[in-house]
Coordinates of C-alpha atoms in Angstrom, one line a residue:
Chain A
X28 CA 0.0 0.0 0.0
X29 CA 1.5 3.3 -1.0
X30 CA 2.1 5.8 1.8
X31 CA -0.6 8.4 2.4
X32 CA 0.7 11.8 1.5
X33 CA -0.6 14.6 3.8
X34 CA -0.1 18.2 4.6
X35 CA -0.3 19.4 8.2
X36 CA -0.5 23.1 8.9
X37 CA 1.4 24.4 11.9
X38 CA -1.5 26.8 12.4
X39 CA -0.8 30.3 13.7
X40 CA -2.2 31.3 17.0
X41 CA -4.3 34.5 16.8
X42 CA -4.1 36.9 19.7
X43 CA -6.6 39.5 21.0
X44 CA -5.6 43.1 21.6
X45 CA -4.6 42.2 25.2
X46 CA -2.4 39.3 23.8
X47 CA -4.7 36.6 25.2
X48 CA -5.3 33.7 22.8
X49 CA -8.2 34.6 20.4
X50 CA -9.9 31.2 20.5
X51 CA -12.6 32.1 18.1
X52 CA -10.2 33.2 15.4
X53 CA -8.0 30.1 16.2
X54 CA -10.9 27.8 15.5
X55 CA -12.2 29.8 12.4
X56 CA -8.7 29.8 10.9
X57 CA -8.4 26.0 11.5
X58 CA -11.6 25.4 9.5
X59 CA -10.4 27.8 6.8
X60 CA -7.2 25.8 6.4
X61 CA -8.9 22.5 6.1
X62 CA -11.5 24.0 3.7
X63 CA -8.6 25.2 1.5
X64 CA -6.8 21.9 1.1
X65 CA -4.9 21.0 4.3
X66 CA -5.3 17.4 5.3
X67 CA -4.8 18.2 9.0
X68 CA -3.2 20.6 11.5
X69 CA -0.1 20.5 13.6
X70 CA -1.1 23.3 16.0
X71 CA 1.3 24.5 18.6
X72 CA 4.3 24.2 16.4
X73 CA 7.1 26.7 16.0
X74 CA 5.0 28.9 13.6
X75 CA 2.2 28.8 16.1
X76 CA 4.3 30.6 18.7
X77 CA 3.6 27.6 20.9
X78 CA 6.6 28.3 23.1
X79 CA 5.1 31.6 23.9
X80 CA 1.9 29.9 25.2
X81 CA 1.3 28.4 28.7
X82 CA 0.2 24.8 29.2
X83 CA -3.3 26.0 30.1
X84 CA -3.6 28.1 27.0
X85 CA -2.5 25.2 24.8
X86 CA -5.0 22.8 26.4
X87 CA -7.9 25.3 26.2
X88 CA -7.2 26.1 22.5
X89 CA -6.9 22.4 21.6
X90 CA -10.2 21.7 23.4
X91 CA -11.9 24.5 21.5
X92 CA -10.6 23.1 18.2
X93 CA -12.0 19.6 18.9
X94 CA -15.2 20.9 20.5
X95 CA -15.8 22.9 17.3
X96 CA -16.2 19.6 15.4
X97 CA -12.8 19.3 13.9
X98 CA -11.8 15.6 13.7
X99 CA -9.1 15.0 16.3
X100 CA -7.5 12.3 14.1
X101 CA -6.5 15.2 11.8
X102 CA -4.5 16.9 14.6
X103 CA -0.9 16.5 15.6
X104 CA -0.4 19.2 18.3
X105 CA 3.0 20.2 19.5
X106 CA 3.6 19.3 23.1
X107 CA 7.4 19.4 23.8
X108 CA 8.4 21.7 26.6
X109 CA 11.7 22.0 28.5
X110 CA 10.4 20.2 31.5
X111 CA 8.9 16.7 31.6
X112 CA 5.9 17.5 33.7
X113 CA 4.5 20.0 31.1
X114 CA 5.3 17.7 28.2
X115 CA 3.6 14.9 29.9
X116 CA 0.5 17.0 30.8
X117 CA 0.1 18.3 27.2
X118 CA 0.8 14.9 25.6
X119 CA -1.7 13.1 27.9
X120 CA -4.3 15.7 27.2
X121 CA -3.9 15.4 23.4
X122 CA -3.9 11.6 23.6
X123 CA -7.1 11.6 25.7
X124 CA -8.8 13.9 23.2
X125 CA -8.1 11.4 20.4
X126 CA -5.4 13.3 18.5
X127 CA -3.5 11.3 15.9
X128 CA -0.3 12.0 17.8
X129 CA 1.9 14.7 19.1
X130 CA 4.8 16.6 17.6
X131 CA 7.4 16.5 20.4
X132 CA 10.4 18.8 20.7
X133 CA 13.2 17.4 22.8
X134 CA 13.9 19.4 26.0
X135 CA 15.6 22.5 24.4
X136 CA 17.2 24.7 27.0
X137 CA 20.3 22.7 27.6
X138 CA 22.7 22.3 24.7
X139 CA 25.4 19.8 24.0
X140 CA 23.4 17.0 25.6
X141 CA 23.9 13.3 24.6
X142 CA 21.6 11.0 22.6
X143 CA 21.3 9.0 25.8
X144 CA 20.0 12.0 27.7
X145 CA 17.5 12.9 25.0
X146 CA 16.4 9.2 24.7
X147 CA 15.8 9.2 28.5
X148 CA 13.7 12.4 28.1
X149 CA 11.5 11.0 25.5
X150 CA 11.2 7.7 27.3
X151 CA 10.1 9.4 30.5
X152 CA 7.3 11.1 28.7
X153 CA 6.2 8.0 26.7
X154 CA 6.1 5.8 29.7
X155 CA 4.2 8.4 31.7
X156 CA 1.5 8.9 29.1
X157 CA 1.1 5.3 28.2
X158 CA 0.6 3.1 25.1
X159 CA -2.0 5.2 23.3
X160 CA 0.5 8.0 22.7
X161 CA 1.9 8.4 19.2
X162 CA 5.0 10.6 18.9
X163 CA 6.2 12.5 15.9
X164 CA 9.8 13.6 16.7
X165 CA 10.6 17.2 16.0
X166 CA 14.1 17.8 14.5
X167 CA 14.7 21.6 14.4
X168 CA 18.2 22.0 15.7
X169 CA 18.5 25.7 14.6
X170 CA 15.8 26.6 17.2
X171 CA 16.0 23.7 19.8
X172 CA 19.8 23.3 19.7
X173 CA 19.1 19.5 20.2
X174 CA 19.3 17.3 17.2
X175 CA 17.2 14.1 16.7
X176 CA 19.9 11.9 15.4
X177 CA 19.6 8.7 13.5
X178 CA 20.9 6.5 16.3
X179 CA 18.4 8.2 18.7
X180 CA 15.5 7.4 16.3
X181 CA 16.7 3.8 16.1
X182 CA 16.9 3.4 19.8
X183 CA 13.4 5.0 20.3
X184 CA 11.9 2.7 17.7
X185 CA 13.6 -0.4 19.2
X186 CA 12.1 0.5 22.6
X187 CA 8.7 1.9 21.7
X188 CA 7.9 0.4 18.3
X189 CA 5.0 2.1 16.5
X190 CA 4.5 4.6 19.3
X191 CA 7.2 6.4 17.3
X192 CA 4.9 7.4 14.5
X193 CA 7.0 9.9 12.5
X194 CA 9.4 12.8 12.3
X195 CA 9.3 16.4 11.1
X196 CA 12.6 17.5 9.7
X197 CA 12.9 21.2 10.0
X198 CA 16.6 21.2 9.5
X199 CA 16.3 22.3 5.9
X200 CA 18.9 19.6 5.0
X201 CA 17.4 17.2 2.4
X202 CA 20.3 14.8 2.9
X203 CA 19.1 14.3 6.5
X204 CA 15.5 13.8 5.5
X205 CA 16.5 11.3 2.9
X206 CA 18.6 9.4 5.4
X207 CA 15.7 9.3 7.9
X208 CA 13.3 8.0 5.3
X209 CA 15.8 5.4 4.0
X210 CA 16.6 4.1 7.5
X211 CA 13.1 4.2 9.0
X212 CA 10.6 3.5 6.2
X213 CA 8.0 2.4 8.9
X214 CA 7.6 6.0 10.2
X215 CA 6.0 9.0 8.5
X216 CA 8.7 11.6 7.7
X217 CA 7.6 15.1 6.9
X218 CA 9.6 17.8 5.3
X219 CA 9.2 21.3 6.7
X220 CA 9.4 23.0 3.3
X221 CA 6.9 22.4 0.6
X222 CA 9.7 23.0 -2.0
X223 CA 10.9 19.6 -1.0
X224 CA 7.6 17.8 -1.5
X225 CA 8.6 16.2 -4.9
X226 CA 11.8 14.8 -3.3
X227 CA 10.0 13.8 -0.1
X228 CA 7.3 11.8 -1.9
X229 CA 9.7 10.2 -4.4
X230 CA 11.9 9.0 -1.6
X231 CA 8.9 7.5 0.4
X232 CA 8.2 10.4 2.8
X233 CA 4.8 11.3 4.1
X234 CA 4.4 14.9 3.0
X235 CA 4.9 18.3 4.6
X236 CA 4.4 20.3 7.8
X237 CA 5.2 23.9 6.7
X238 CA 4.8 27.4 7.9
X239 CA 3.6 28.7 4.5
X240 CA 0.7 26.2 4.5
X241 CA -0.9 28.8 6.6
X242 CA -1.0 31.2 3.6
X243 CA -0.9 28.9 0.6
X244 CA -2.8 25.7 1.5
X245 CA -4.6 25.6 -1.9
X246 CA -1.4 25.9 -3.9
X247 CA 0.5 23.3 -1.9
X248 CA -2.4 20.9 -2.0
X249 CA -2.6 21.4 -5.8
X250 CA 1.1 20.5 -6.1
X251 CA 0.6 17.3 -4.1
X252 CA -2.4 16.3 -6.1
X253 CA -0.8 17.2 -9.4
X254 CA 2.6 15.8 -8.7
X255 CA 4.4 14.7 -12.0
X256 CA 1.3 15.6 -13.9
X257 CA 1.1 18.1 -16.8
X258 CA 1.1 21.1 -14.6
X259 CA 3.8 19.9 -12.2
X260 CA 6.3 22.6 -13.0
X261 CA 3.8 25.5 -12.8
X262 CA 2.5 24.2 -9.5
X263 CA 5.9 23.8 -8.1
X264 CA 6.9 27.3 -9.2
X265 CA 3.8 28.8 -7.5
X266 CA 4.6 27.1 -4.2
X267 CA 8.3 28.0 -4.4
X268 CA 7.4 31.7 -5.2
X269 CA 5.3 32.1 -2.1
X270 CA 7.9 30.3 0.1
X271 CA 10.8 32.4 -1.3
X272 CA 9.0 35.6 -0.3
X273 CA 8.6 34.5 3.3
X274 CA 12.2 33.4 3.5
X275 CA 13.3 37.0 3.0
X276 CA 11.3 38.6 5.8
X277 CA 10.5 37.8 9.5
X278 CA 8.7 34.6 9.0
X279 CA 6.1 34.3 11.8
X280 CA 5.0 38.0 11.8
X281 CA 4.9 37.9 8.0
X282 CA 2.7 34.8 7.9
X283 CA 0.3 36.4 10.3
X284 CA 0.2 39.6 8.3
X285 CA -0.5 37.6 5.2
X286 CA -3.5 35.9 6.9
X287 CA -4.7 39.3 8.0
X288 CA -4.6 40.4 4.4
X289 CA -6.2 37.2 3.1
X290 CA -9.1 37.4 5.5
X291 CA -9.4 41.1 5.8
X292 CA -9.1 40.8 9.6
X293 CA -6.2 42.8 10.9
X294 CA -6.3 41.1 14.3
X295 CA -4.7 38.0 12.8
X296 CA -1.4 40.0 12.4
X297 CA -0.7 40.3 16.1
X298 CA 2.3 38.4 17.6
X299 CA 3.5 37.9 21.2
X300 CA 6.9 39.0 22.3
X301 CA 9.7 38.2 21.6
X302 CA 8.3 38.8 18.1
X303 CA 7.3 42.2 16.9
X304 CA 4.2 42.9 14.7
X305 CA 5.3 43.3 11.1
X306 CA 3.3 46.5 10.8
X307 CA 3.8 48.3 7.4
X308 CA 7.2 46.8 6.9
X309 CA 7.4 44.4 3.9
X310 CA 3.8 45.2 2.9
X311 CA 4.6 44.8 -0.8
X312 CA 6.2 41.4 -0.2
X313 CA 3.3 40.2 1.9
X314 CA 0.8 41.5 -0.7
X315 CA 2.7 39.7 -3.4
X316 CA 2.7 36.4 -1.5
X317 CA -1.1 36.8 -0.9
X318 CA -1.6 37.5 -4.6
X319 CA 0.3 34.4 -5.7
X320 CA -1.4 32.2 -3.1
X321 CA -4.7 33.3 -4.7
X322 CA -8.2 33.6 -3.2
X323 CA -9.1 31.6 -0.1
X324 CA -12.4 29.8 0.4
X325 CA -14.1 30.9 3.6
X326 CA -14.3 28.3 6.3
Chain B
X4 CA 30.1 53.9 49.2
X5 CA 32.0 51.0 47.7
X6 CA 29.8 48.3 46.1
X7 CA 29.0 45.3 48.2
X8 CA 30.8 42.2 46.7
X9 CA 28.7 39.0 46.9
X10 CA 28.7 35.4 45.9
X11 CA 25.4 33.8 44.9
X12 CA 25.2 30.1 44.3
X13 CA 23.1 28.7 41.5
X14 CA 22.3 25.9 43.9
X15 CA 21.8 22.5 42.4
X16 CA 18.4 20.8 42.7
X17 CA 18.6 17.3 44.3
X18 CA 16.2 14.6 43.0
X19 CA 14.8 11.6 44.7
X20 CA 15.0 8.1 43.1
X21 CA 11.7 8.8 41.3
X22 CA 13.2 12.1 40.0
X23 CA 10.9 14.2 42.1
X24 CA 12.5 17.2 43.7
X25 CA 14.1 16.2 47.0
X26 CA 13.0 19.2 49.0
X27 CA 14.7 18.1 52.2
X28 CA 18.1 17.9 50.5
X29 CA 17.5 21.1 48.6
X30 CA 17.0 23.0 51.8
X31 CA 19.9 21.2 53.6
X32 CA 22.2 22.0 50.8
X33 CA 21.2 25.7 50.8
X34 CA 22.1 26.0 54.4
X35 CA 25.4 24.2 53.8
X36 CA 26.3 26.6 51.1
X37 CA 25.6 29.7 53.3
X38 CA 27.5 28.1 56.2
X39 CA 30.5 27.6 53.9
X40 CA 30.8 31.1 52.7
X41 CA 28.2 31.9 50.1
X42 CA 26.5 35.3 50.6
X43 CA 23.3 34.1 49.0
X44 CA 21.7 31.8 46.5
X45 CA 20.5 32.1 43.0
X46 CA 18.4 28.9 42.9
X47 CA 16.7 27.8 39.7
X48 CA 19.6 28.9 37.5
X49 CA 21.1 26.9 34.7
X50 CA 23.2 24.7 37.1
X51 CA 20.0 24.1 39.1
X52 CA 18.4 22.3 36.1
X53 CA 15.7 24.9 36.5
X54 CA 14.5 24.5 33.0
X55 CA 13.8 20.8 33.8
X56 CA 11.5 21.8 36.6
X57 CA 7.8 22.8 36.4
X58 CA 6.4 26.1 37.7
X59 CA 4.8 24.3 40.6
X60 CA 8.0 22.5 41.5
X61 CA 10.0 25.7 41.5
X62 CA 7.4 27.5 43.7
X63 CA 7.2 24.7 46.2
X64 CA 11.0 24.4 46.5
X65 CA 11.4 28.2 46.9
X66 CA 8.7 28.2 49.6
X67 CA 10.5 25.4 51.4
X68 CA 13.8 27.3 51.4
X69 CA 12.2 30.4 52.9
X70 CA 10.0 28.5 55.3
X71 CA 13.2 26.8 56.6
X72 CA 14.4 30.2 57.9
X73 CA 16.6 31.2 55.1
X74 CA 16.5 35.0 54.7
X75 CA 14.6 35.8 51.4
X76 CA 16.7 38.9 50.9
X77 CA 19.6 36.5 50.2
X78 CA 17.8 34.8 47.3
X79 CA 17.7 35.7 43.6
X80 CA 15.7 32.8 42.1
X81 CA 15.7 32.2 38.3
X82 CA 12.2 32.8 36.8
X83 CA 12.6 33.2 33.1
X84 CA 10.6 30.8 31.0
X85 CA 9.7 30.7 27.3
X86 CA 6.2 32.0 27.9
X87 CA 5.2 35.1 29.7
X88 CA 2.5 33.6 31.9
X89 CA 5.0 31.3 33.7
X90 CA 7.6 33.9 34.0
X91 CA 5.1 36.3 35.5
X92 CA 3.8 33.6 37.9
X93 CA 7.3 32.7 39.2
X94 CA 8.4 36.3 39.4
X95 CA 5.3 37.4 41.3
X96 CA 5.7 34.5 43.7
X97 CA 9.3 35.3 44.4
X98 CA 8.5 39.0 44.9
X99 CA 5.7 38.3 47.2
X100 CA 8.0 36.0 49.3
X101 CA 10.4 38.9 49.7
X102 CA 13.3 37.7 47.5
X103 CA 15.9 40.3 46.7
X104 CA 15.1 40.0 43.0
X105 CA 14.8 37.4 40.2
X106 CA 17.3 36.2 37.7
X107 CA 15.4 36.4 34.4
X108 CA 16.3 34.6 31.2
X109 CA 14.7 36.2 28.1
X110 CA 12.3 33.9 26.2
X111 CA 14.7 31.4 24.8
X112 CA 13.0 29.2 22.2
X113 CA 12.9 31.6 19.3
X114 CA 16.3 32.7 17.9
X115 CA 17.2 35.7 15.9
X116 CA 14.7 37.9 17.6
X117 CA 15.2 41.7 17.9
X118 CA 16.1 43.8 20.9
X119 CA 12.7 45.4 20.6
X120 CA 11.0 42.0 20.9
X121 CA 13.1 41.1 23.9
X122 CA 12.5 44.5 25.5
X123 CA 8.7 43.9 25.0
X124 CA 9.0 40.5 26.6
X125 CA 10.7 41.9 29.7
X126 CA 8.4 44.9 29.9
X127 CA 5.3 42.6 29.8
X128 CA 6.6 40.7 32.8
X129 CA 7.7 43.8 34.8
X130 CA 4.4 45.6 34.2
X131 CA 2.4 42.5 35.2
X132 CA 4.3 41.8 38.4
X133 CA 4.5 45.5 39.5
X134 CA 6.9 47.9 41.1
X135 CA 8.3 45.6 43.8
X136 CA 10.0 43.4 41.3
X137 CA 13.7 43.6 40.9
X138 CA 15.2 42.0 37.8
X139 CA 18.7 40.7 37.3
X140 CA 19.1 40.1 33.5
X141 CA 20.5 36.8 32.5
X142 CA 23.0 36.9 29.6
X143 CA 23.8 33.3 28.6
X144 CA 23.6 33.3 24.8
X145 CA 25.3 29.9 24.4
X146 CA 22.2 28.3 26.0
X147 CA 19.4 30.8 25.5
X148 CA 20.4 31.9 22.0
X149 CA 19.1 35.4 22.9
X150 CA 21.7 38.0 23.9
X151 CA 21.1 40.8 26.4
X152 CA 22.7 43.6 24.5
X153 CA 23.9 46.9 25.8
X154 CA 21.2 48.9 23.9
X155 CA 18.6 46.5 25.4
X156 CA 19.9 47.1 28.9
X157 CA 19.9 50.9 28.3
X158 CA 16.3 50.8 27.1
X159 CA 15.2 48.7 30.1
X160 CA 16.9 51.0 32.6
X161 CA 15.4 54.1 30.9
X162 CA 12.0 52.6 31.2
X163 CA 12.1 50.8 34.5
X164 CA 14.9 52.5 36.5
X165 CA 16.1 50.7 39.5
X166 CA 13.7 47.8 38.9
X167 CA 16.6 46.7 36.6
X168 CA 18.9 45.7 39.5
X169 CA 21.7 43.8 37.8
X170 CA 23.0 41.4 35.3
X171 CA 24.7 38.0 35.2
X172 CA 27.1 37.6 32.4
X173 CA 27.5 33.9 31.6
X174 CA 28.9 34.6 28.1
X175 CA 32.5 34.0 29.4
X176 CA 33.6 37.1 27.5
X177 CA 35.3 39.5 29.9
X178 CA 35.1 42.3 27.3
X179 CA 31.3 42.2 27.4
X180 CA 31.2 42.2 31.3
X181 CA 33.6 45.1 31.3
X182 CA 31.4 47.0 28.9
X183 CA 28.2 46.4 30.9
X184 CA 29.9 47.5 34.1
X185 CA 31.3 50.6 32.5
X186 CA 28.1 51.6 30.8
X187 CA 25.7 50.8 33.7
X188 CA 27.6 51.4 37.0
X189 CA 24.2 51.7 38.8
X190 CA 23.4 48.0 38.4
X191 CA 25.1 44.9 40.0
X192 CA 27.0 43.0 37.4
X193 CA 28.0 39.5 38.2
X194 CA 30.5 37.3 36.4
X195 CA 29.7 33.7 35.9
X196 CA 33.2 32.5 36.5
X197 CA 35.0 33.0 39.8
X198 CA 38.3 33.1 37.8
X199 CA 37.1 36.6 36.7
X200 CA 36.5 37.8 40.3
X201 CA 39.6 40.0 40.5
X202 CA 38.8 41.7 37.2
X203 CA 35.1 42.0 38.0
X204 CA 35.8 43.7 41.4
X205 CA 38.5 45.9 40.1
X206 CA 36.2 47.1 37.3
X207 CA 33.4 47.9 39.7
X208 CA 31.4 44.7 39.4
X209 CA 29.3 43.1 42.1
X210 CA 30.8 39.6 42.4
X211 CA 30.0 36.2 41.0
X212 CA 27.2 33.7 40.4
X213 CA 29.0 30.5 39.5
X214 CA 28.3 26.8 39.1
X215 CA 31.4 25.8 41.0
X216 CA 30.3 27.8 44.1
X217 CA 28.2 24.7 44.7
X218 CA 31.4 22.7 45.4
X219 CA 34.0 25.4 46.4
X220 CA 32.2 28.1 48.3
X221 CA 34.9 28.3 51.0
X222 CA 37.7 28.7 48.5
X223 CA 35.9 31.3 46.4
X224 CA 34.8 33.3 49.5
X225 CA 38.4 33.2 50.7
X226 CA 39.5 34.7 47.4
X227 CA 37.0 37.5 47.7
X228 CA 37.9 38.2 51.3
X229 CA 41.7 38.0 50.6
X230 CA 41.7 39.9 47.3
X231 CA 45.0 41.6 46.7
X232 CA 46.2 40.4 50.1
X233 CA 49.3 38.4 50.8
X234 CA 47.7 35.1 49.7
X235 CA 45.9 36.4 46.6
X236 CA 47.8 34.3 44.2
X237 CA 47.4 31.1 46.1
X238 CA 43.7 31.7 46.6
X239 CA 43.2 32.5 43.0
X240 CA 45.1 29.4 42.0
X241 CA 42.9 27.2 44.2
X242 CA 39.8 28.6 42.7
X243 CA 41.0 28.3 39.2
X244 CA 42.2 24.7 39.8
X245 CA 38.7 23.6 40.8
X246 CA 37.0 25.4 38.0
X247 CA 39.4 24.0 35.4
X248 CA 38.5 20.5 36.4
X249 CA 34.8 21.1 35.9
X250 CA 35.4 22.7 32.6
X251 CA 36.7 19.5 31.2
X252 CA 33.8 17.2 32.2
X253 CA 30.0 17.4 31.9
X254 CA 29.4 20.3 34.2
X255 CA 26.1 19.8 35.9
X256 CA 26.3 16.0 36.5
X257 CA 29.9 16.6 37.7
X258 CA 29.0 19.3 40.2
X259 CA 26.3 17.0 41.6
X260 CA 28.7 14.1 41.8
X261 CA 31.1 16.3 43.7
X262 CA 28.5 17.3 46.2
X263 CA 27.6 13.7 46.7
X264 CA 31.3 13.1 47.4
X265 CA 31.6 16.0 49.8
X266 CA 28.5 15.1 51.8
X267 CA 28.7 11.4 51.5
X268 CA 25.2 11.3 50.2
X269 CA 25.0 9.6 46.8
X270 CA 21.5 10.9 46.2
X271 CA 22.9 14.3 45.4
X272 CA 24.4 12.9 42.2
X273 CA 21.1 12.3 40.4
X274 CA 20.2 14.5 37.4
X275 CA 17.0 14.7 35.3
X276 CA 17.0 14.1 31.5
X277 CA 18.3 15.4 29.2
X278 CA 21.4 15.0 31.5
X279 CA 22.8 11.7 32.4
X280 CA 24.2 10.7 35.8
X281 CA 28.0 11.0 35.8
X282 CA 28.3 7.5 37.4
X283 CA 31.8 6.3 37.7
X284 CA 33.0 8.4 34.7
X285 CA 35.5 11.1 35.7
X286 CA 35.7 9.8 39.2
X287 CA 39.3 10.8 39.6
X288 CA 38.6 14.4 38.3
X289 CA 35.7 14.8 40.7
X290 CA 37.7 13.5 43.6
X291 CA 40.5 15.9 42.8
X292 CA 38.1 18.9 42.7
X293 CA 36.7 17.8 46.0
X294 CA 40.2 17.4 47.5
X295 CA 41.2 20.9 46.3
X296 CA 37.9 22.4 47.6
X297 CA 38.7 21.1 51.0
X298 CA 36.5 20.1 53.9
X299 CA 33.0 21.5 54.1
X300 CA 31.3 22.6 57.3
X301 CA 28.0 20.8 57.9
X302 CA 25.0 23.1 57.6

């Protein structure tokens, strides 16, 4: 059976004027993303400013998503915190709510730690949450400072079997993604850039979890559906054009500014510290990304 | 009035066999450190594995310290988390308990953020906690990935005055420490290495907050008290010898192993993931550090 190819959006977290989580917009945006081509969501990822949210805020927002009727099996929320107690609480909550799995950062404050230490950290959480937990490992060393190495993945699979469900490779290094897919064909390996979708799928990967899916779900879905078809090159060019724009400006504020432009709701543009609202900076670039992404269906 | 020179220990956090916080040893160790020459404690720092503790664990342990009779004005607990809600909760708690101030990391997940964003993050916490809060800024870019720059310090002091009480420079770069002391003589600037104590004090700094104070409080206190006296060179050599040993082995597990050796209580050696217990590795180095540090008074 060929692997199912899917697109999960690390959905942005909208904030109200007082910087509290704007749950209503969070839910509306989730339905918009699904309506426009995303297969599912990976909320509370890096792009979601998850690490600027408290545990309680994350749980409440996840509850609101699921209570709104979104199928929990389409959700892979981020749950990895620096300390085990919070990672366990978030992972147990997501598991109890029926989520497909959780996208789990390793503990990310301490640098230069060993594979054995990171293995122990994951093991502690998996054992505490129990056998229903499915873990998608999150490799983003440029933010976390802690790599998910191949020997670590091997050791985790040897110990926990299919509880290790997948990996998101945000390193931007295709050679690493290819090595993970080749060594561990039994797990779902996602690229973090839709520009790598053709390579990812050809190699046996599972698709993509990408920041720009927030803005360009239709275009990226069209690429996946039309892969190697007559429009392949044009579809790939559209996807790469949007991505290239965001690579040149502050990513998360720009993604939120673009959603504000797409929806006509300026409140989407707000970020929490340590980010700064994009404001009028890069307005032309954002407008161009929105133009290329094309019209969005309402949720 | 000459500046008061002080030594604050980023006291280690002992764990029980089930990896819960061993509050009894935490309190006993704090009293031992004060009895052996430390002026105060900066619990829940990097060396304390603070980022492997939950908010509730930190609050309970701080309460236990103060309830044990330790003067809260000798305490500068670490409170900086990735998200504002937790940093505010910990900082408000420490302030209400009468601590001298708090050692506050900037939000440390997101990298490449601007001074304006980091300023906004600190401002949000200070405004939420209120005028009784005193902040010691924590510059440890090799762990946090977010530098406390001179323009940022200037802006924070301009806005919050003496609520910005000090800075700990863990960068290991003396030029940076000297620049902070020269530019902001009104705040207390601590070095993170006792090997820099002579330079720090000569330049107008406030002393030291150092991992190896956990093991060598007597020696480091003797250096401060005997600065430029007849035994200066021997005292400085003792302090540097201990520090040099720890620089060559995994710092936090080794510090804890050394305390286990000093106290005869092996439980002190336990670490949480992502660290790994030192075990028998580097036993000779640890024994040598303990030998040079000399006998410890019981608390």
